[in-house]
PDB file of C-alpha atoms (C1' of nucleotides) in Angstrom:
ATOM      1  CA  MET O   1      68.837 109.455  83.271  1.00 94.00           C
ATOM      2  CA  GLN O   2      65.967 107.075  82.641  1.00 97.00           C
ATOM      3  CA  VAL O   3      64.323 104.776  85.202  1.00 98.00           C
ATOM      4  CA  ILE O   4      62.256 101.764  84.172  1.00 98.00           C
ATOM      5  CA  PHE O   5      60.332  99.394  86.436  1.00 98.00           C
ATOM      6  CA  LYS O   6      59.799  95.929  85.066  1.00 97.00           C
ATOM      7  CA  ASN O   7      59.785  92.316  86.285  1.00 96.00           C
ATOM      8  CA  ASN O   8      59.832  93.712  89.836  1.00 96.00           C
ATOM      9  CA  ASN O   9      63.294  95.165  89.183  1.00 98.00           C
ATOM     10  CA  THR O  10      64.387  98.749  88.748  1.00 98.00           C
ATOM     11  CA  TYR O  11      66.543  99.584  85.727  1.00 98.00           C
ATOM     12  CA  ILE O  12      68.406 102.876  85.424  1.00 98.00           C
ATOM     13  CA  TYR O  13      69.968 104.071  82.188  1.00 98.00           C
ATOM     14  CA  ASP O  14      72.187 107.020  81.314  1.00 96.00           C
ATOM     15  CA  LEU O  15      73.091 107.699  84.917  1.00 96.00           C
ATOM     16  CA  GLU O  16      76.160 109.920  85.048  1.00 96.00           C
ATOM     17  CA  CYS O  17      78.669 110.050  87.877  1.00 97.00           C
ATOM     18  CA  PHE O  18      77.843 106.734  89.486  1.00 98.00           C
ATOM     19  CA  SER O  19      80.097 103.786  90.142  1.00 97.00           C
ATOM     20  CA  VAL O  20      78.557 101.194  92.412  1.00 97.00           C
ATOM     21  CA  ALA O  21      82.016  99.944  93.374  1.00 95.00           C
ATOM     22  CA  ALA O  22      83.457 103.369  94.174  1.00 95.00           C
ATOM     23  CA  THR O  23      80.357 104.361  96.117  1.00 97.00           C
ATOM     24  CA  LEU O  24      80.040 101.214  98.196  1.00 95.00           C
ATOM     25  CA  ASP O  25      83.724 100.559  98.748  1.00 86.00           C
ATOM     26  CA  CYS O  26      85.046 103.984  99.658  1.00 87.00           C
ATOM     27  CA  GLY O  27      84.607 103.604 103.400  1.00 90.00           C
ATOM     28  CA  GLN O  28      81.289 105.345 103.995  1.00 95.00           C
ATOM     29  CA  ALA O  29      79.259 102.141 104.513  1.00 96.00           C
ATOM     30  CA  PHE O  30      80.333  98.816 105.954  1.00 97.00           C
ATOM     31  CA  ARG O  31      77.557  96.365 105.100  1.00 97.00           C
ATOM     32  CA  TRP O  32      78.115  95.932 101.375  1.00 96.00           C
ATOM     33  CA  ASN O  33      80.048  93.200  99.589  1.00 95.00           C
ATOM     34  CA  GLU O  34      80.888  92.513  95.970  1.00 95.00           C
ATOM     35  CA  ILE O  35      79.616  89.059  94.967  1.00 94.00           C
ATOM     36  CA  SER O  36      81.060  89.161  91.464  1.00 94.00           C
ATOM     37  CA  LYS O  37      82.346  91.872  89.153  1.00 94.00           C
ATOM     38  CA  GLY O  38      79.843  94.726  89.264  1.00 95.00           C
ATOM     39  CA  LEU O  39      77.334  92.822  91.407  1.00 97.00           C
ATOM     40  CA  TRP O  40      76.937  93.939  95.020  1.00 97.00           C
ATOM     41  CA  GLU O  41      74.699  92.957  97.883  1.00 96.00           C
ATOM     42  CA  GLY O  42      74.210  94.509 101.239  1.00 96.00           C
ATOM     43  CA  PHE O  43      71.990  96.127 103.792  1.00 96.00           C
ATOM     44  CA  ALA O  44      70.791  99.568 104.642  1.00 93.00           C
ATOM     45  CA  ASN O  45      68.999  99.835 107.942  1.00 83.00           C
ATOM     46  CA  ASP O  46      66.395  97.019 107.749  1.00 88.00           C
ATOM     47  CA  LYS O  47      66.549  96.527 103.979  1.00 94.00           C
ATOM     48  CA  TYR O  48      68.455  94.069 101.822  1.00 96.00           C
ATOM     49  CA  LEU O  49      69.478  94.903  98.258  1.00 97.00           C
ATOM     50  CA  LYS O  50      71.255  93.304  95.332  1.00 97.00           C
ATOM     51  CA  ILE O  51      72.495  95.880  92.838  1.00 98.00           C
ATOM     52  CA  GLU O  52      74.405  95.400  89.615  1.00 98.00           C
ATOM     53  CA  GLN O  53      76.156  97.801  87.285  1.00 98.00           C
ATOM     54  CA  LYS O  54      76.763  96.979  83.636  1.00 96.00           C
ATOM     55  CA  GLU O  55      77.523  99.144  80.619  1.00 91.00           C
ATOM     56  CA  ASN O  56      75.245 102.162  80.928  1.00 93.00           C
ATOM     57  CA  GLU O  57      72.803 100.168  83.071  1.00 97.00           C
ATOM     58  CA  VAL O  58      72.198  99.865  86.796  1.00 98.00           C
ATOM     59  CA  ILE O  59      69.818  97.177  88.063  1.00 98.00           C
ATOM     60  CA  LEU O  60      68.247  97.116  91.512  1.00 98.00           C
ATOM     61  CA  TYR O  61      66.893  93.601  91.913  1.00 98.00           C
ATOM     62  CA  ASP O  62      63.505  93.000  93.535  1.00 97.00           C
ATOM     63  CA  VAL O  63      62.930  96.723  93.922  1.00 98.00           C
ATOM     64  CA  ASN O  64      59.598  98.085  92.728  1.00 98.00           C
ATOM     65  CA  GLU O  65      58.699 101.665  91.981  1.00 98.00           C
ATOM     66  CA  ALA O  66      57.486 102.418  95.479  1.00 98.00           C
ATOM     67  CA  GLU O  67      60.610 101.055  97.147  1.00 97.00           C
ATOM     68  CA  TYR O  68      62.796 102.887  94.696  1.00 98.00           C
ATOM     69  CA  SER O  69      61.152 106.266  94.984  1.00 98.00           C
ATOM     70  CA  THR O  70      60.634 106.169  98.737  1.00 97.00           C
ATOM     71  CA  PHE O  71      64.006 104.726  99.707  1.00 98.00           C
ATOM     72  CA  TRP O  72      66.777 103.684  97.326  1.00 98.00           C
ATOM     73  CA  GLU O  73      66.717 106.752  95.110  1.00 98.00           C
ATOM     74  CA  ASN O  74      67.462 108.880  98.136  1.00 98.00           C
ATOM     75  CA  TYR O  75      69.863 106.359  99.690  1.00 98.00           C
ATOM     76  CA  PHE O  76      72.122 106.501  96.640  1.00 98.00           C
ATOM     77  CA  ASP O  77      71.555 110.251  96.204  1.00 98.00           C
ATOM     78  CA  PHE O  78      70.617 109.667  92.560  1.00 98.00           C
ATOM     79  CA  LYS O  79      68.770 112.971  92.258  1.00 96.00           C
ATOM     80  CA  ARG O  80      71.797 115.138  92.942  1.00 97.00           C
ATOM     81  CA  ASP O  81      73.786 116.526  90.031  1.00 97.00           C
ATOM     82  CA  TYR O  82      77.349 115.470  90.838  1.00 98.00           C
ATOM     83  CA  LYS O  83      78.560 116.442  87.384  1.00 98.00           C
ATOM     84  CA  LEU O  84      77.730 120.029  88.216  1.00 98.00           C
ATOM     85  CA  ILE O  85      79.550 119.796  91.550  1.00 98.00           C
ATOM     86  CA  ILE O  86      82.681 118.544  89.798  1.00 98.00           C
ATOM     87  CA  GLU O  87      82.469 121.117  87.016  1.00 98.00           C
ATOM     88  CA  LYS O  88      82.442 123.953  89.528  1.00 97.00           C
ATOM     89  CA  ILE O  89      85.736 122.896  91.101  1.00 98.00           C
ATOM     90  CA  GLU O  90      88.473 125.393  90.309  1.00 97.00           C
ATOM     91  CA  ASN O  91      91.451 123.942  92.173  1.00 97.00           C
ATOM     92  CA  GLU O  92      93.291 121.797  89.641  1.00 96.00           C
ATOM     93  CA  LYS O  93      94.517 119.089  92.017  1.00 95.00           C
ATOM     94  CA  LEU O  94      91.109 118.805  93.602  1.00 96.00           C
ATOM     95  CA  LYS O  95      89.641 118.483  90.146  1.00 97.00           C
ATOM     96  CA  THR O  96      92.049 115.639  89.401  1.00 96.00           C
ATOM     97  CA  ALA O  97      90.895 113.788  92.505  1.00 96.00           C
ATOM     98  CA  ALA O  98      87.259 114.522  91.700  1.00 97.00           C
ATOM     99  CA  THR O  99      87.589 113.240  88.170  1.00 96.00           C
ATOM    100  CA  PHE O 100      89.251 110.082  89.463  1.00 95.00           C
ATOM    101  CA  GLY O 101      86.458 109.527  91.984  1.00 96.00           C
ATOM    102  CA  SER O 102      83.598 110.931  89.917  1.00 97.00           C
ATOM    103  CA  GLY O 103      81.547 107.756  90.416  1.00 97.00           C
ATOM    104  CA  ILE O 104      81.271 108.293  94.164  1.00 97.00           C
ATOM    105  CA  ARG O 105      77.956 109.402  95.591  1.00 98.00           C
ATOM    106  CA  ILE O 106      77.411 110.363  99.208  1.00 98.00           C
ATOM    107  CA  LEU O 107      74.985 107.818 100.624  1.00 98.00           C
ATOM    108  CA  ASN O 108      72.033 109.000 102.684  1.00 98.00           C
ATOM    109  CA  GLN O 109      72.339 106.418 105.435  1.00 98.00           C
ATOM    110  CA  ASP O 110      70.278 105.917 108.532  1.00 98.00           C
ATOM    111  CA  PRO O 111      71.578 108.345 111.188  1.00 98.00           C
ATOM    112  CA  TRP O 112      71.704 105.806 114.007  1.00 98.00           C
ATOM    113  CA  GLU O 113      73.402 103.149 111.911  1.00 98.00           C
ATOM    114  CA  THR O 114      75.919 105.742 110.749  1.00 98.00           C
ATOM    115  CA  LEU O 115      76.609 106.988 114.268  1.00 98.00           C
ATOM    116  CA  CYS O 116      77.079 103.507 115.659  1.00 98.00           C
ATOM    117  CA  SER O 117      79.211 102.370 112.718  1.00 98.00           C
ATOM    118  CA  PHE O 118      81.601 105.296 112.904  1.00 98.00           C
ATOM    119  CA  ILE O 119      81.975 104.963 116.660  1.00 98.00           C
ATOM    120  CA  ILE O 120      83.146 101.425 115.903  1.00 98.00           C
ATOM    121  CA  SER O 121      85.441 102.676 113.149  1.00 97.00           C
ATOM    122  CA  GLN O 122      87.754 104.657 115.408  1.00 97.00           C
ATOM    123  CA  ASN O 123      91.329 103.445 115.631  1.00 96.00           C
ATOM    124  CA  ASN O 124      90.258 100.373 113.680  1.00 95.00           C
ATOM    125  CA  ASN O 125      90.715  98.876 110.232  1.00 93.00           C
ATOM    126  CA  ILE O 126      87.961  98.287 107.705  1.00 93.00           C
ATOM    127  CA  PRO O 127      87.911  94.445 107.729  1.00 94.00           C
ATOM    128  CA  ARG O 128      87.589  94.469 111.497  1.00 96.00           C
ATOM    129  CA  ILE O 129      84.982  97.245 111.465  1.00 97.00           C
ATOM    130  CA  LYS O 130      82.893  95.103 109.118  1.00 96.00           C
ATOM    131  CA  GLY O 131      83.322  92.077 111.380  1.00 97.00           C
ATOM    132  CA  ILE O 132      82.177  93.937 114.483  1.00 98.00           C
ATOM    133  CA  ILE O 133      79.158  95.392 112.675  1.00 98.00           C
ATOM    134  CA  ASP O 134      78.268  91.912 111.330  1.00 97.00           C
ATOM    135  CA  ARG O 135      78.296  90.544 114.874  1.00 97.00           C
ATOM    136  CA  LEU O 136      76.291  93.532 116.107  1.00 98.00           C
ATOM    137  CA  CYS O 137      73.550  92.816 113.565  1.00 97.00           C
ATOM    138  CA  SER O 138      73.490  89.025 113.857  1.00 97.00           C
ATOM    139  CA  ASN O 139      73.389  89.159 117.663  1.00 97.00           C
ATOM    140  CA  PHE O 140      71.002  92.053 118.210  1.00 98.00           C
ATOM    141  CA  GLY O 141      69.250  92.784 114.902  1.00 97.00           C
ATOM    142  CA  GLU O 142      66.047  91.335 113.524  1.00 96.00           C
ATOM    143  CA  LYS O 143      66.134  88.469 111.048  1.00 95.00           C
ATOM    144  CA  ILE O 144      65.249  89.756 107.593  1.00 92.00           C
ATOM    145  CA  ASN O 145      65.517  88.418 104.070  1.00 84.00           C
ATOM    146  CA  GLY O 146      69.144  87.512 103.513  1.00 81.00           C
ATOM    147  CA  GLY O 147      70.465  88.465 106.922  1.00 93.00           C
ATOM    148  CA  TYR O 148      69.866  90.808 109.833  1.00 96.00           C
ATOM    149  CA  SER O 149      68.737  94.363 110.282  1.00 96.00           C
ATOM    150  CA  PHE O 150      70.839  96.917 112.102  1.00 97.00           C
ATOM    151  CA  PRO O 151      69.790  96.854 115.772  1.00 97.00           C
ATOM    152  CA  THR O 152      67.885  99.877 116.982  1.00 97.00           C
ATOM    153  CA  ALA O 153      69.228 102.244 119.622  1.00 98.00           C
ATOM    154  CA  GLU O 154      66.312 101.187 121.857  1.00 98.00           C
ATOM    155  CA  LYS O 155      67.392  97.554 121.625  1.00 98.00           C
ATOM    156  CA  LEU O 156      71.036  98.287 122.429  1.00 98.00           C
ATOM    157  CA  ALA O 157      70.126 100.706 125.216  1.00 98.00           C
ATOM    158  CA  GLU O 158      68.748  97.772 127.238  1.00 97.00           C
ATOM    159  CA  LEU O 159      72.056  95.921 127.127  1.00 98.00           C
ATOM    160  CA  ASN O 160      75.162  96.167 129.292  1.00 97.00           C
ATOM    161  CA  LEU O 161      78.896  95.884 128.626  1.00 97.00           C
ATOM    162  CA  ASP O 162      78.865  92.167 129.289  1.00 97.00           C
ATOM    163  CA  ASP O 163      76.171  91.630 126.657  1.00 98.00           C
ATOM    164  CA  LEU O 164      78.308  93.463 124.106  1.00 98.00           C
ATOM    165  CA  SER O 165      81.389  91.293 124.707  1.00 97.00           C
ATOM    166  CA  VAL O 166      80.292  89.066 121.793  1.00 97.00           C
ATOM    167  CA  LEU O 167      81.137  91.972 119.489  1.00 98.00           C
ATOM    168  CA  ARG O 168      84.821  91.916 120.507  1.00 97.00           C
ATOM    169  CA  SER O 169      84.766  95.657 119.920  1.00 98.00           C
ATOM    170  CA  GLY O 170      87.212  96.457 122.702  1.00 97.00           C
ATOM    171  CA  PHE O 171      87.059  99.872 124.349  1.00 98.00           C
ATOM    172  CA  ARG O 172      84.378 100.983 121.882  1.00 98.00           C
ATOM    173  CA  ALA O 173      81.608  99.011 123.610  1.00 98.00           C
ATOM    174  CA  LYS O 174      81.105 101.647 126.298  1.00 98.00           C
ATOM    175  CA  TYR O 175      80.835 104.294 123.600  1.00 98.00           C
ATOM    176  CA  ILE O 176      78.162 102.277 121.751  1.00 98.00           C
ATOM    177  CA  LEU O 177      76.130 101.987 124.935  1.00 98.00           C
ATOM    178  CA  ASP O 178      76.310 105.691 125.709  1.00 98.00           C
ATOM    179  CA  ALA O 179      75.236 106.575 122.178  1.00 98.00           C
ATOM    180  CA  ALA O 180      72.375 104.056 122.255  1.00 98.00           C
ATOM    181  CA  ARG O 181      71.110 105.349 125.584  1.00 98.00           C
ATOM    182  CA  LYS O 182      71.268 109.025 124.633  1.00 98.00           C
ATOM    183  CA  VAL O 183      69.441 108.326 121.372  1.00 98.00           C
ATOM    184  CA  ALA O 184      66.885 105.951 122.896  1.00 98.00           C
ATOM    185  CA  ARG O 185      66.065 108.453 125.655  1.00 98.00           C
ATOM    186  CA  ASN O 186      65.806 111.171 123.028  1.00 97.00           C
ATOM    187  CA  GLU O 187      68.516 113.194 124.762  1.00 98.00           C
ATOM    188  CA  ILE O 188      69.799 113.423 121.223  1.00 98.00           C
ATOM    189  CA  ASP O 189      67.204 113.626 118.460  1.00 98.00           C
ATOM    190  CA  LEU O 190      69.063 112.448 115.374  1.00 98.00           C
ATOM    191  CA  GLU O 191      66.268 113.322 112.954  1.00 98.00           C
ATOM    192  CA  LYS O 192      66.222 116.864 114.241  1.00 98.00           C
ATOM    193  CA  LEU O 193      69.940 117.187 113.558  1.00 98.00           C
ATOM    194  CA  LYS O 194      69.195 117.024 109.833  1.00 98.00           C
ATOM    195  CA  SER O 195      67.373 120.333 109.907  1.00 98.00           C
ATOM    196  CA  ILE O 196      69.613 122.434 112.149  1.00 98.00           C
ATOM    197  CA  SER O 197      72.951 123.973 111.235  1.00 97.00           C
ATOM    198  CA  THR O 198      75.997 121.788 110.751  1.00 97.00           C
ATOM    199  CA  VAL O 199      77.765 123.479 113.671  1.00 96.00           C
ATOM    200  CA  ASP O 200      74.833 122.989 116.038  1.00 97.00           C
ATOM    201  CA  ALA O 201      74.344 119.386 114.945  1.00 98.00           C
ATOM    202  CA  ARG O 202      78.037 118.645 115.469  1.00 97.00           C
ATOM    203  CA  ASN O 203      77.914 120.069 118.995  1.00 97.00           C
ATOM    204  CA  GLU O 204      74.998 117.763 119.802  1.00 97.00           C
ATOM    205  CA  LEU O 205      76.887 114.710 118.537  1.00 98.00           C
ATOM    206  CA  LEU O 206      79.981 115.682 120.540  1.00 98.00           C
ATOM    207  CA  LYS O 207      77.966 115.188 123.745  1.00 97.00           C
ATOM    208  CA  ILE O 208      78.204 111.434 123.214  1.00 98.00           C
ATOM    209  CA  TYR O 209      81.015 109.683 125.071  1.00 98.00           C
ATOM    210  CA  GLY O 210      83.487 108.481 122.460  1.00 98.00           C
ATOM    211  CA  VAL O 211      82.390 110.848 119.704  1.00 98.00           C
ATOM    212  CA  GLY O 212      84.980 113.416 118.658  1.00 97.00           C
ATOM    213  CA  ASN O 213      85.281 115.716 115.668  1.00 97.00           C
ATOM    214  CA  LYS O 214      86.066 113.042 113.111  1.00 97.00           C
ATOM    215  CA  VAL O 215      83.265 110.642 114.018  1.00 97.00           C
ATOM    216  CA  ALA O 216      80.811 113.540 114.342  1.00 98.00           C
ATOM    217  CA  ASP O 217      81.716 114.811 110.871  1.00 97.00           C
ATOM    218  CA  CYS O 218      81.270 111.347 109.351  1.00 97.00           C
ATOM    219  CA  VAL O 219      77.784 111.138 110.867  1.00 98.00           C
ATOM    220  CA  LEU O 220      76.955 114.625 109.614  1.00 98.00           C
ATOM    221  CA  LEU O 221      78.121 113.763 106.113  1.00 98.00           C
ATOM    222  CA  PHE O 222      76.961 110.175 105.623  1.00 98.00           C
ATOM    223  CA  GLY O 223      73.882 110.094 107.828  1.00 98.00           C
ATOM    224  CA  LEU O 224      72.532 113.599 108.267  1.00 98.00           C
ATOM    225  CA  ASN O 225      72.836 115.117 104.814  1.00 97.00           C
ATOM    226  CA  HIS O 226      75.195 117.894 105.891  1.00 98.00           C
ATOM    227  CA  LEU O 227      77.415 117.893 102.828  1.00 98.00           C
ATOM    228  CA  ASP O 228      79.577 120.708 104.142  1.00 97.00           C
ATOM    229  CA  ALA O 229      81.044 118.477 106.873  1.00 97.00           C
ATOM    230  CA  PHE O 230      84.672 117.569 106.174  1.00 96.00           C
ATOM    231  CA  PRO O 231      85.890 114.606 108.269  1.00 96.00           C
ATOM    232  CA  LYS O 232      89.626 114.780 108.893  1.00 93.00           C
ATOM    233  CA  ASP O 233      91.175 111.350 109.394  1.00 90.00           C
ATOM    234  CA  VAL O 234      94.785 110.274 109.058  1.00 86.00           C
ATOM    235  CA  TRP O 235      94.433 109.739 105.296  1.00 87.00           C
ATOM    236  CA  ILE O 236      92.926 113.152 104.687  1.00 91.00           C
ATOM    237  CA  LYS O 237      95.469 114.925 106.859  1.00 88.00           C
ATOM    238  CA  ARG O 238      98.275 113.241 104.958  1.00 88.00           C
ATOM    239  CA  ALA O 239      96.647 113.980 101.595  1.00 90.00           C
ATOM    240  CA  LEU O 240      96.038 117.633 102.504  1.00 91.00           C
ATOM    241  CA  LEU O 241      99.723 117.973 103.322  1.00 88.00           C
ATOM    242  CA  GLU O 242     101.076 116.173 100.295  1.00 88.00           C
ATOM    243  CA  MET O 243      98.602 117.356  97.658  1.00 91.00           C
ATOM    244  CA  PHE O 244      97.720 120.835  98.866  1.00 92.00           C
ATOM    245  CA  GLY O 245     100.547 121.872 101.169  1.00 88.00           C
ATOM    246  CA  GLY O 246      98.237 121.612 104.174  1.00 85.00           C
ATOM    247  CA  GLU O 247      95.815 124.323 103.079  1.00 87.00           C
ATOM    248  CA  LEU O 248      92.633 123.899 101.061  1.00 94.00           C
ATOM    249  CA  LYS O 249      89.966 126.578 101.321  1.00 94.00           C
ATOM    250  CA  GLU O 250      87.410 124.275  99.703  1.00 96.00           C
ATOM    251  CA  THR O 251      87.237 122.362 103.003  1.00 95.00           C
ATOM    252  CA  GLU O 252      85.011 125.217 104.178  1.00 94.00           C
ATOM    253  CA  SER O 253      82.597 125.148 101.269  1.00 95.00           C
ATOM    254  CA  GLU O 254      79.072 123.887 100.665  1.00 96.00           C
ATOM    255  CA  PHE O 255      80.181 120.554  99.169  1.00 98.00           C
ATOM    256  CA  ALA O 256      83.304 120.043 101.272  1.00 97.00           C
ATOM    257  CA  GLY O 257      82.207 116.543 102.247  1.00 97.00           C
ATOM    258  CA  VAL O 258      81.935 115.471  98.627  1.00 98.00           C
ATOM    259  CA  TYR O 259      85.431 116.792  97.988  1.00 97.00           C
ATOM    260  CA  GLN O 260      86.584 114.926 101.074  1.00 96.00           C
ATOM    261  CA  GLN O 261      85.407 111.632  99.606  1.00 96.00           C
ATOM    262  CA  TYR O 262      87.164 112.369  96.311  1.00 96.00           C
ATOM    263  CA  ILE O 263      90.407 113.135  98.127  1.00 95.00           C
ATOM    264  CA  PHE O 264      90.074 110.108 100.417  1.00 93.00           C
ATOM    265  CA  TYR O 265      89.433 107.749  97.512  1.00 93.00           C
ATOM    266  CA  PHE O 266      92.205 109.274  95.421  1.00 93.00           C
ATOM    267  CA  ALA O 267      94.684 109.062  98.275  1.00 90.00           C
ATOM    268  CA  ARG O 268      93.875 105.457  99.095  1.00 87.00           C
ATOM    269  CA  GLU O 269      93.692 104.134  95.549  1.00 87.00           C
ATOM    270  CA  ASN O 270      96.881 105.891  94.567  1.00 81.00           C
ATOM    271  CA  LYS O 271      98.632 105.008  97.826  1.00 62.00           C
ATOM    272  CA  ILE O 272      99.979 108.481  98.386  1.00 66.00           C
TER     273      ILE O 272
ATOM    274  C1'  DT K   1     106.335  88.664 115.876  1.00 81.73           C
ATOM    275  C1'  DC K   2     105.358  93.362 115.568  1.00 81.73           C
ATOM    276  C1'  DC K   3     102.961  97.291 113.727  1.00 81.73           C
ATOM    277  C1'  DC K   4      99.004  99.660 113.123  1.00 81.73           C
ATOM    278  C1'  DA K   5      94.162 100.680 112.162  1.00 81.73           C
ATOM    279  C1'  DG K   6      88.905 106.375 108.670  1.00 81.73           C
ATOM    280  C1'  DG K   7      90.255 108.409 117.184  1.00 81.73           C
ATOM    281  C1'  DC K   8      88.976 109.564 121.670  1.00 81.73           C
ATOM    282  C1'  DT K   9      89.643 110.379 126.588  1.00 81.73           C
ATOM    283  C1'  DC K  10      92.405 111.445 130.238  1.00 81.73           C
ATOM    284  C1'  DT K  11      96.417 113.401 132.252  1.00 81.73           C
ATOM    285  C1'  DC K  12     100.240 116.224 132.574  1.00 81.73           C
ATOM    286  C1'  DT K  13     102.570 120.269 131.395  1.00 81.73           C
TER     287       DT K  13
ATOM    288  C1'  DA C   1      95.719 124.523 124.737  1.00 81.73           C
ATOM    289  C1'  DG C   2      98.887 121.274 123.297  1.00 81.73           C
ATOM    290  C1'  DA C   3     101.302 116.911 123.565  1.00 81.73           C
ATOM    291  C1'  DG C   4     101.425 112.091 124.732  1.00 81.73           C
ATOM    292  C1'  DA C   5     100.029 107.719 126.776  1.00 81.73           C
ATOM    293  C1'  DG C   6      96.622 104.217 126.906  1.00 81.73           C
ATOM    294  C1'  DC C   7      93.008 101.903 125.087  1.00 81.73           C
ATOM    295  C1'  DA C   8      90.955  96.270 123.002  1.00 81.73           C
ATOM    296  C1'  DT C   9      91.352  93.538 119.287  1.00 81.73           C
ATOM    297  C1'  DG C  10      93.051  91.215 115.384  1.00 81.73           C
ATOM    298  C1'  DG C  11      94.413  91.827 110.217  1.00 81.73           C
ATOM    299  C1'  DG C  12      98.530  91.849 107.467  1.00 81.73           C
TER     300       DG C  12
END
DNA sequence: TCCCAGGCTCTCT
DNA sequence: AGAGAGCATGGG
């Protein structure tokens, strides 16, 4: 892997195990869109990015060295050796799924944005999740280059259910408010959850009204860097049954969350 | 039209 | 402690 900074862009060469499409379109983030083949734009927290993948080249437009090394490198988890993770898989079917989804990386997203987004995701479909999050940002975020930032918990904590009716988020609005208030009042310290055990962090998240095991595990995995969290949604439960007979001991392992994304992507793309 | 969506809470056994 | 209804809304 080689990183070059030039013309205010960041160019990455010889980067293994990365597909921008698989990573941004596998259901872990909801604010990315493909403009044309291989060219994506989107937001992370209060930052806008245009990123393109060509043959053996990834370009982050208008990203200088400082922005790359302090933010995007970690956001895309470029430093982690996913090839090694895949090589260590012994279960043959899991290896098949991993090979199929080998371009997926687990994004290091902002904890609050992740929490709020996955509260919205429950009993919902992805196009509508994206729509609700778009309205959340355009109504309550800050105007930034190209769009709107994700609103802070402090901002949302001041609002009431009536204010949130513009989101058309249904029964989830009351859950958003409870999460915003608990985070804004520091009843739940999201940053601290990164450094405590996965079990303890999950129990903290479960204190939020509207957060159950699945949403908590998504926040642990996509926003708090707990890669051993294994979110079980309807797709995963079905895939575990059909691919592994309902039992897979790897769901308890160090990189269970990475495996989960491979299985999820494999199941969805292959329509099993 | 009808079914269902990366679930969760509440209630009833 | 396990099962089932209800939840808001709208995409397909």
